[in-house]
Short mmCIF file of C-alpha atoms and ligand atoms in Angstrom, two decimals:
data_model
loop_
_atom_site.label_atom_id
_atom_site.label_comp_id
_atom_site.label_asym_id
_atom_site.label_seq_id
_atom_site.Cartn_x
_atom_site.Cartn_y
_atom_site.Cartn_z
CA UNK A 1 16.31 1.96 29.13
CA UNK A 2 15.72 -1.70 30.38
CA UNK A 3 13.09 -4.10 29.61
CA UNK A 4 11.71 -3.60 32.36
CA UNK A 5 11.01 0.14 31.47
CA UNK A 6 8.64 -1.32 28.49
CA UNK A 7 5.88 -2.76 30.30
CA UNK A 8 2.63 -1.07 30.69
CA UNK A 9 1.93 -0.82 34.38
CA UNK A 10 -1.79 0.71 34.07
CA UNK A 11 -4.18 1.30 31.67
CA UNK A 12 -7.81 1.81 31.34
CA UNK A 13 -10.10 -0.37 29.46
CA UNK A 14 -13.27 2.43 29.37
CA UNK A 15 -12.34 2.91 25.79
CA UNK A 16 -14.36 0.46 23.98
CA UNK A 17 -13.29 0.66 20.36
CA UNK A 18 -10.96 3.10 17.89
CA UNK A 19 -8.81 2.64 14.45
CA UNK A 20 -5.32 3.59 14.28
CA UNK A 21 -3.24 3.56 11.13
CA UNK A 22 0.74 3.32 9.91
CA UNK A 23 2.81 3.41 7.40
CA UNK A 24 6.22 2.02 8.01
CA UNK A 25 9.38 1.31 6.00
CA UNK A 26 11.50 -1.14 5.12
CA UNK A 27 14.92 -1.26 5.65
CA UNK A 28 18.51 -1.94 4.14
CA UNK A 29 21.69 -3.00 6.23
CA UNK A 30 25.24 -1.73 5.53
CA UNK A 31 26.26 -3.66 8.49
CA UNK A 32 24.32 -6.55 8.46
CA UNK A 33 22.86 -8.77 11.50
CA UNK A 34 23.17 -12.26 11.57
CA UNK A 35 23.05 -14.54 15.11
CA UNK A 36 20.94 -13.46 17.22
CA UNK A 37 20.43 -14.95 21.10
CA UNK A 38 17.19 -15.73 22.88
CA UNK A 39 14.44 -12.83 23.37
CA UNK A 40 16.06 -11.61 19.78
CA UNK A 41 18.85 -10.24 21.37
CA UNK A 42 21.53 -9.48 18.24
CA UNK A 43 25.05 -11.57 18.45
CA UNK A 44 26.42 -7.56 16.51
CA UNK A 45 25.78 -4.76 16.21
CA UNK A 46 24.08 -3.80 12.55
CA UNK A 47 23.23 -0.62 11.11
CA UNK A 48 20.51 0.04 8.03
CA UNK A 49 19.40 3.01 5.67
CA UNK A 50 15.43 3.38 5.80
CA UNK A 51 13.85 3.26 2.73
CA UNK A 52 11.28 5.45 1.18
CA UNK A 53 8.82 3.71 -1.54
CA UNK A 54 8.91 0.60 -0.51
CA UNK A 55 6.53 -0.03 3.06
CA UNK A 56 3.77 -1.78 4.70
CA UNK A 57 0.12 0.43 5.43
CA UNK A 58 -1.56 -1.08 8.36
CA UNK A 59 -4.87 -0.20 10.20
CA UNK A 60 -5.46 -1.67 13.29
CA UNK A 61 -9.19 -2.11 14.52
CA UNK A 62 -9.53 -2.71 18.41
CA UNK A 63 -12.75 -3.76 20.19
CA UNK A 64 -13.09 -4.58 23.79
CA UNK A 65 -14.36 -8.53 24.25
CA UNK A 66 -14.84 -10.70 27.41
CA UNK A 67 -13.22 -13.82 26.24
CA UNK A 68 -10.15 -15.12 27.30
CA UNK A 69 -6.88 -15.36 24.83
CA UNK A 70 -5.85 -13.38 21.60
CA UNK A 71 -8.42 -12.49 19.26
CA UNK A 72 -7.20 -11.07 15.86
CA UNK A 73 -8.16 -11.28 12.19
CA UNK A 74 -5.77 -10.24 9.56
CA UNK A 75 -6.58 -8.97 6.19
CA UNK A 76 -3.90 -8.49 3.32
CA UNK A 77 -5.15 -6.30 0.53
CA UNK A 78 -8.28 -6.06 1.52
CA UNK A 79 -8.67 -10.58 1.84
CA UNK A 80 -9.17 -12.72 4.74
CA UNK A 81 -5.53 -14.00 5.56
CA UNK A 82 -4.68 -16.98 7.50
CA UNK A 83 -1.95 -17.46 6.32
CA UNK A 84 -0.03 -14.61 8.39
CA UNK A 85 -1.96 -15.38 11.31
CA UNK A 86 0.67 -17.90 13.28
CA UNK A 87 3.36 -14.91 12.85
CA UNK A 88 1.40 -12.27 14.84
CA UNK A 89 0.35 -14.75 17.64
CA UNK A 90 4.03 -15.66 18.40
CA UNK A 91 4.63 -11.91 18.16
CA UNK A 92 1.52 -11.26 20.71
CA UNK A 93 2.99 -13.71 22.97
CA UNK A 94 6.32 -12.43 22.82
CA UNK A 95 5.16 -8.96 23.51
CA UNK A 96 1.99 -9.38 26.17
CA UNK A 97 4.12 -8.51 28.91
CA UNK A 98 4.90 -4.92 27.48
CA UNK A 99 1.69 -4.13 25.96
CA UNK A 100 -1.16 -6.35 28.69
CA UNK A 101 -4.14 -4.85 27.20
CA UNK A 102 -3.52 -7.57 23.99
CA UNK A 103 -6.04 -9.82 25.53
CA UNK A 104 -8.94 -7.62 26.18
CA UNK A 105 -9.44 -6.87 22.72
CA UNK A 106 -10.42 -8.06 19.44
CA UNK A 107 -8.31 -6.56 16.60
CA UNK A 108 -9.08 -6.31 13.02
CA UNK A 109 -5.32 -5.55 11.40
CA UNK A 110 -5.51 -5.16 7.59
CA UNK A 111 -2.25 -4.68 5.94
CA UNK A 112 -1.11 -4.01 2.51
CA UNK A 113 2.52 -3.52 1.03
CA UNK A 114 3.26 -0.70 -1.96
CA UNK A 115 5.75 -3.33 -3.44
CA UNK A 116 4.18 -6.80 -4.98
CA UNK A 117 3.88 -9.67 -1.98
CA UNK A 118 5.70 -12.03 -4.60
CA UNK A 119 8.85 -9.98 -5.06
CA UNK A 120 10.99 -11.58 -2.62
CA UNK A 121 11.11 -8.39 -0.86
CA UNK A 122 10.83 -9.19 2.99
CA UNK A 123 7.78 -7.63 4.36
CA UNK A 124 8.80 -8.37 7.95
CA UNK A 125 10.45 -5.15 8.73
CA UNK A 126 7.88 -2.88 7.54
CA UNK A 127 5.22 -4.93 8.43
CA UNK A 128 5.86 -5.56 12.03
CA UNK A 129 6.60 -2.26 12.56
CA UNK A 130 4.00 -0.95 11.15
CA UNK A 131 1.33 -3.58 13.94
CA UNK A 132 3.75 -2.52 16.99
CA UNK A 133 3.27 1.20 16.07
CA UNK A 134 -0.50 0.66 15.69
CA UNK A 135 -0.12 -0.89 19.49
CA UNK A 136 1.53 2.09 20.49
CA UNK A 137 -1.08 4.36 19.72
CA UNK A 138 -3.60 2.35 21.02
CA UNK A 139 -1.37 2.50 24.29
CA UNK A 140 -1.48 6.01 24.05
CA UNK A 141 -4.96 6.24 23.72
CA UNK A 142 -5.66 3.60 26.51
CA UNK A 143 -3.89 5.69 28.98
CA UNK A 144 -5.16 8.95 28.07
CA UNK A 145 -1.12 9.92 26.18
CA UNK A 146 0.12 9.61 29.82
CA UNK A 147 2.11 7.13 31.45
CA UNK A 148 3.78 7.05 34.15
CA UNK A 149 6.31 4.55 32.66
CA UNK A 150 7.90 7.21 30.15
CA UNK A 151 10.60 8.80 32.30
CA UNK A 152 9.04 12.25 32.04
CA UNK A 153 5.30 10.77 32.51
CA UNK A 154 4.36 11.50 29.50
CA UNK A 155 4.57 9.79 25.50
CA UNK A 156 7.10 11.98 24.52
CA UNK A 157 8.28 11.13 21.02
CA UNK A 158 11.52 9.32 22.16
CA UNK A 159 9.71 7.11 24.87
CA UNK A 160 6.93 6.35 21.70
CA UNK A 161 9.66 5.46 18.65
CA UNK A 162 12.06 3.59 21.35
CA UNK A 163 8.69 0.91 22.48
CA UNK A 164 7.76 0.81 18.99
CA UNK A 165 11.09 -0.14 17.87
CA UNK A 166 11.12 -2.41 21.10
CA UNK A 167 8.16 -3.96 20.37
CA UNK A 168 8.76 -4.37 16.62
CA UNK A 169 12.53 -6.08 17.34
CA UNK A 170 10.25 -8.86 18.84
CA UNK A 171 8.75 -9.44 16.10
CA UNK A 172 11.30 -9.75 13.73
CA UNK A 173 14.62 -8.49 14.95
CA UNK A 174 15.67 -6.01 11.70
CA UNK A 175 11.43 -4.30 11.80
CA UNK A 176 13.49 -2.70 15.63
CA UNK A 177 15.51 -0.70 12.46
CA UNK A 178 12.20 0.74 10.35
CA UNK A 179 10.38 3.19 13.04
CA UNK A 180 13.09 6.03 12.19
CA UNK A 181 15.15 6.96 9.47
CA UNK A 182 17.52 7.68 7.40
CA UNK A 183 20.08 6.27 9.44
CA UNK A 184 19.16 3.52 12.65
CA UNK A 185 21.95 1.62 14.87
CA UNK A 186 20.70 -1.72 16.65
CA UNK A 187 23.00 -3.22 19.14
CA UNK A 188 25.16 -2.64 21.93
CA UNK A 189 28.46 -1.08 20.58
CA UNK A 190 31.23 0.98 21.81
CA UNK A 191 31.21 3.66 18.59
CA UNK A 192 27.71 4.92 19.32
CA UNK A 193 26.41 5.93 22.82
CA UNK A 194 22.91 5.01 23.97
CA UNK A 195 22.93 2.37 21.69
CA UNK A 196 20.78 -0.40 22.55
CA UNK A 197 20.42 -4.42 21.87
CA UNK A 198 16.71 -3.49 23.08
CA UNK A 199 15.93 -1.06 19.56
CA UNK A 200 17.08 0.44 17.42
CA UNK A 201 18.65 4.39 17.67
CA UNK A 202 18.09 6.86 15.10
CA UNK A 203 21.63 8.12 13.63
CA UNK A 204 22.09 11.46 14.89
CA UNK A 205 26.11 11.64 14.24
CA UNK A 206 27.40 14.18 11.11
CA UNK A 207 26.25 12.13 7.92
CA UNK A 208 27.67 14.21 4.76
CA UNK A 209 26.18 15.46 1.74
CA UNK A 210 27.06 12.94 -0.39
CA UNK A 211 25.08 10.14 1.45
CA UNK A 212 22.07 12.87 1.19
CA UNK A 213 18.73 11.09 -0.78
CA UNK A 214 21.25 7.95 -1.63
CA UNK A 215 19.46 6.06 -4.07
CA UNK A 216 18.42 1.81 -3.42
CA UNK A 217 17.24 0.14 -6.83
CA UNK A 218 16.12 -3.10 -6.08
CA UNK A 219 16.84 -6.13 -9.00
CA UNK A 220 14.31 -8.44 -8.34
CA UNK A 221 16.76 -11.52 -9.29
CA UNK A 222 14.19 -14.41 -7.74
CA UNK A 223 10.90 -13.84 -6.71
CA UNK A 224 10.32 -16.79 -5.01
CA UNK A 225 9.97 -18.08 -1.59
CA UNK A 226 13.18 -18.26 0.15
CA UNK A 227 14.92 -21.51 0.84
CA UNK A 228 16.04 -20.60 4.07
CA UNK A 229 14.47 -18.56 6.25
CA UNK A 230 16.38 -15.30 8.13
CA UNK A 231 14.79 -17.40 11.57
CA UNK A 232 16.37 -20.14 10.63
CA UNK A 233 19.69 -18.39 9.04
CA UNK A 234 20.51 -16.74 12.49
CA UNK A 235 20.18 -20.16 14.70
CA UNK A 236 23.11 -21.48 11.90
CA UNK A 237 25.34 -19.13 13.72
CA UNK A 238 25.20 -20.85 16.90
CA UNK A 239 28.17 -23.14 16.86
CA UNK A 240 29.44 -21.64 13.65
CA UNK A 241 33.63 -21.76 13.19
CA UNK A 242 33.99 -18.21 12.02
CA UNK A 243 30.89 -16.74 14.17
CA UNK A 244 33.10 -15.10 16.68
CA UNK A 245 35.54 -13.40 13.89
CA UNK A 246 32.05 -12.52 12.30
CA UNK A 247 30.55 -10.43 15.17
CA UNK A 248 34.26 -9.08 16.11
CA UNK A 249 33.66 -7.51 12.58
CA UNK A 250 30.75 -6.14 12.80
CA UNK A 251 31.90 -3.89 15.20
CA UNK A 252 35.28 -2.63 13.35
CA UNK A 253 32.76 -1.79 10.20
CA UNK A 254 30.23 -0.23 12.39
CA UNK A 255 33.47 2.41 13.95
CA UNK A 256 34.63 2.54 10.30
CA UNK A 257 31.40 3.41 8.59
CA UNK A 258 31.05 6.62 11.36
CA UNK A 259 34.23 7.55 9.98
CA UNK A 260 32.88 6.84 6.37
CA UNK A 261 29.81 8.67 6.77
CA UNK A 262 31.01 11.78 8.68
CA UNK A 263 33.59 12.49 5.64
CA UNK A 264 31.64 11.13 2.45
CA UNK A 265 34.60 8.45 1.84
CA UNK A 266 32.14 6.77 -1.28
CA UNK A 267 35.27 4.59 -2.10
CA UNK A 268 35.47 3.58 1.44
CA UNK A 269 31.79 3.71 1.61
CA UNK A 270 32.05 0.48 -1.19
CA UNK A 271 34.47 -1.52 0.20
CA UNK A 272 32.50 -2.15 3.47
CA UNK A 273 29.03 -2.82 2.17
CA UNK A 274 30.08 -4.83 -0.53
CA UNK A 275 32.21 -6.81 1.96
CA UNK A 276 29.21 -7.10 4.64
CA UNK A 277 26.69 -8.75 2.05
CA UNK A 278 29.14 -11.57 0.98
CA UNK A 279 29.96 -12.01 4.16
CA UNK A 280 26.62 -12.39 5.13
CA UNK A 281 26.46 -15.53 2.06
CA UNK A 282 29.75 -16.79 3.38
CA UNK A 283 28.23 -17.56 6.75
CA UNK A 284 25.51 -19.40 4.92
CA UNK A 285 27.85 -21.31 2.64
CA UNK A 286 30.19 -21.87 5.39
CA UNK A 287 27.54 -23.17 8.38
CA UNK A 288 26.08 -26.71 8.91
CA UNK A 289 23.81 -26.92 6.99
CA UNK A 290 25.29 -24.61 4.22
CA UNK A 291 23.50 -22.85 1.76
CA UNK A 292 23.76 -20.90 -1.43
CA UNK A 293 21.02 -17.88 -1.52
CA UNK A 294 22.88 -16.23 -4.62
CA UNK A 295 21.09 -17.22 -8.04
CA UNK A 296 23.67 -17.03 -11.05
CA UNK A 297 21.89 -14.01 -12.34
CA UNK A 298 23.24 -12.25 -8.53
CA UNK A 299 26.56 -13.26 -9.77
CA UNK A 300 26.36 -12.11 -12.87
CA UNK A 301 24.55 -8.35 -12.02
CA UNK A 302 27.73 -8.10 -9.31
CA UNK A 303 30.61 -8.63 -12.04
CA UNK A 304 28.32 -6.00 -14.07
CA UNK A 305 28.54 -3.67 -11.03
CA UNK A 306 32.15 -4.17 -10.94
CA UNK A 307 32.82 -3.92 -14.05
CA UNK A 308 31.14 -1.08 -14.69
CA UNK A 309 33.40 0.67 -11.95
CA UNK A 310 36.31 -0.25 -13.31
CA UNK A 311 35.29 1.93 -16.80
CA UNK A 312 34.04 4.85 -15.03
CA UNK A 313 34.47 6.61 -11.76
CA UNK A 314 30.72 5.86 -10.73
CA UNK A 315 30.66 5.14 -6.73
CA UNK A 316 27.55 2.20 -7.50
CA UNK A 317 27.48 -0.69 -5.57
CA UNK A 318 25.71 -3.63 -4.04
CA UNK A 319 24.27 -5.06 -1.11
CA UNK A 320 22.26 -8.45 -0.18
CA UNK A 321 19.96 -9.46 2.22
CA UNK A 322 19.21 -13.29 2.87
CA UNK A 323 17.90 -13.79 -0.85
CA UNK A 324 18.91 -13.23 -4.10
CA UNK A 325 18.38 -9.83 -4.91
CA UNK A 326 20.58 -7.38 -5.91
CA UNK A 327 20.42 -3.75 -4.14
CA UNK A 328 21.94 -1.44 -6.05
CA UNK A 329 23.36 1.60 -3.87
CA UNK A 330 23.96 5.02 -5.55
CA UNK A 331 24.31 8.43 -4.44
CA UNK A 332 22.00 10.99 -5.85
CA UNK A 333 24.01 12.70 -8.26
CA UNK A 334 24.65 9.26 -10.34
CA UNK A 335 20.94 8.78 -10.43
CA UNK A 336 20.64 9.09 -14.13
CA UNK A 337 23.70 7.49 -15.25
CA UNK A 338 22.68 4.42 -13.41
CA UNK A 339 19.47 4.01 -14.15
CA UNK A 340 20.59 3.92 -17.72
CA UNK A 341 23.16 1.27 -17.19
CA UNK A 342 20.08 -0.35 -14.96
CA UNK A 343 17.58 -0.79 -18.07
CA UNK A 344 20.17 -1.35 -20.62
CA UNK A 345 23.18 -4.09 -19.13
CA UNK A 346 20.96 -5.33 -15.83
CA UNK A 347 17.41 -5.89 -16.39
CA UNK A 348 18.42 -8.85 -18.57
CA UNK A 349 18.66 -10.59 -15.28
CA UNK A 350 15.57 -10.06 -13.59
CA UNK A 351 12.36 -11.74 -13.19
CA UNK A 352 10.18 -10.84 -15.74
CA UNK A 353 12.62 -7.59 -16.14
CA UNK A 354 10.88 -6.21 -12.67
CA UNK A 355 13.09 -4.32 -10.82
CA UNK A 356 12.06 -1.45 -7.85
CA UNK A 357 13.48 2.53 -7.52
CA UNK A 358 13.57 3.45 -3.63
CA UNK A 359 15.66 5.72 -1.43
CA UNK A 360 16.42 6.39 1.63
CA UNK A 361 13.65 7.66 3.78
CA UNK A 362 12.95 9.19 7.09
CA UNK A 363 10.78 6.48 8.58
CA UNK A 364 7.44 5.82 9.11
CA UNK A 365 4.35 7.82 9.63
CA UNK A 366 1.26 7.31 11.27
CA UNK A 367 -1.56 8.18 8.95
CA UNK A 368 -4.85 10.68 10.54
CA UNK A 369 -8.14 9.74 9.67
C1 DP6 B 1 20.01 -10.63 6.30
O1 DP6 B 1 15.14 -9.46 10.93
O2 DP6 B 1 14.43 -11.03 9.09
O3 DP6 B 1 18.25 -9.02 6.39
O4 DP6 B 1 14.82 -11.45 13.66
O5 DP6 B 1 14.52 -13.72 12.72
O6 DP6 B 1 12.94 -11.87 12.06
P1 DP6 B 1 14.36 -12.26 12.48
O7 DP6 B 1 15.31 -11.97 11.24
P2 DP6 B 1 15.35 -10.76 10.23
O8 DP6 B 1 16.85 -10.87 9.72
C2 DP6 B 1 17.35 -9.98 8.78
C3 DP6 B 1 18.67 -10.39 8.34
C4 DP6 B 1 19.26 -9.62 7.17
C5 DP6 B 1 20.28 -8.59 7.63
C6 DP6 B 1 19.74 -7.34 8.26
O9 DP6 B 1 18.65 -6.86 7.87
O10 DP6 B 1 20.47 -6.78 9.10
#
């Protein structure tokens, strides 16, 4: 598929209202993606487990108007937000040319997350999912779930997931990984065929039992707004020294992890996704500007992680994203060993002792009224 295969050739505008409604997940990267080039085109490859618990519920109101421009109100939890607004009308812009009926409607998107707005927790995977899916089933119902745009002139399921996850990697570049689950590839690479710098490709290679319900616990190390934004993280890779080596990388994890996942190498499994999330804070410490996301409590839950390796045979490990927070990777069977060593040697360092249980999950959902 091209870009050009996204945009909505015709439409009609008879219908004059509906509600549609999502749920969509967040996701975690084992391969992570940092750089990105214009119309957020990834600099690598990056793959992600879907979570379960932890997702954004949005409704999406439509009603037809005559005036010109975008017309949206956004409410989170139920209040007036304008707060959110400047996000979703750089992500209406960016996506007007796939989806032209933006304009002719008002649309009344109210949005909640099942994990606390203040937890540091980016919302900006499952929540921009979670609007481009609504768009997609207002597409669908706007051209009567035909189109002569889906290769087979209808929305089959795979022409419906691949826009959403299209639509969604234009609003923030990781949401293109949320629409499916448990296992989603985004970026041009030679390991995986069909995959796409366009969205992101559910994982439909041999994945064995061990990797089966893996388990995410979330440490909620700093709750606080980050001091760099991912935005703003990914243009730091533009002239970076070690960019090129980075992205190189990216790919020889991406072949490995097939390898990994295929044969339930948890060992292996370890070495990579540990490696990938300080790698991700060595490009920050090592760009211009540089910056340190870790908090000394990170630190200090990673040497307990270790540690904690060394004196048993437990497969735990970690992972980052652009913050401070600790996610804590387990496989199923280790669920109530680790949840032990959780409450009693790592909630010490969390906020306010908070810390989240999720797991992998199969993606989002839209919800029937
Ligand atoms: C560190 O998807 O938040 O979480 O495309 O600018 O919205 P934008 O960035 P974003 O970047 C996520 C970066 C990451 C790694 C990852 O999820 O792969």
């Amino acid at each position: 598929m091209t870009a050009q295969d996204f945009i909505l050739k015709s439409y009609q505008t008879t219908v004059e209202n509906g509600s549609v409604k999502w749920e969509s997940p967040s996701n975690i990267a084992l391969v992570k993606y940092w750089g990105k080039k214009e119309h957020q085109i990834p600099e690598n490859p990056s793959i992600s487990f879907t979570l379960s618990n932890c997702k954004t519920i949005t409704e999406v109101t439509f009603t037809k108007k005559e005036s010109e421009g975008f017309s949206f109100d956004v409410f989170f939890e139920g209040i007036k937000n304008e707060a959110f607004k400047p996000k979703i009308q750089t992500f209406f812009k960016r996506i007007e040319h796939y989806v032209p009926f933006l304009k002719e409607y008002h649309f009344k998107i109210e949005t909640s997350n099942t994990f606390p707005h203040s937890s540091g927790i980016a919302s900006s995977a499952s929540g921009m999912s979670a609007i481009a899916l609504c768009l997609m089933s207002i597409e669908q119902i706007l051209t009567n779930y035909s189109t002569l745009d889906a290769p087979d002139g209808f929305y089959n399921s795979t022409y419906f997931k691949q826009k959403a996850s299209f639509l969604a990697r234009l609003g923030s570049g990781s949401a293109c990984r949320s629409v499916e689950g448990t296992l989603v590839v985004w970026g041009n690479n030679n390991t995986f065929e069909g995959s796409s710098d366009l969205y992101g490709v559910k994982y439909e290679e041999e994945v064995h039992s061990n990797f089966q319900n893996y388990q995410d616990t979330i440490l909620l190390v700093d709750k606080g707004e980050k001091q760099v934004s991912s935005t703003v993280g990914h243009q730091l890779m533009y002239g970076h020294p070690f960019a090129k080596e980075r992205f190189a990388q990216a790919h020889d994890n991406l072949a490995k992890l097939k390898t990994i996942l295929a044969s339930g190498d948890l060992e292996a499994f370890v070495k990579i996704v540990e490696s990938e999330a300080l790698t991700l804070h060595a490009m920050m410490m090592t760009s211009m500007p540089y910056f340190i996301l870790m908090k000394p409590n990170t630190l200090e839950i990673i040497n307990k992680i270790w540690a904690y390796r060394l004196k048993t045979d437990s497969k735990v490990c970690f992972t980052l994203d652009a913050g401070a927070n600790v996610h804590v990777l387990y496989p199923e069977n280790e669920k109530a060993s680790i949840l032990e060593f959780i409450k009693t040697e790592l909630v010490s360092y969390c906020q306010n002792g908070h810390y989240i249980c999720d797991q992998i999950g199969l993606g989002a959902n839209q919800i029937e009224f």
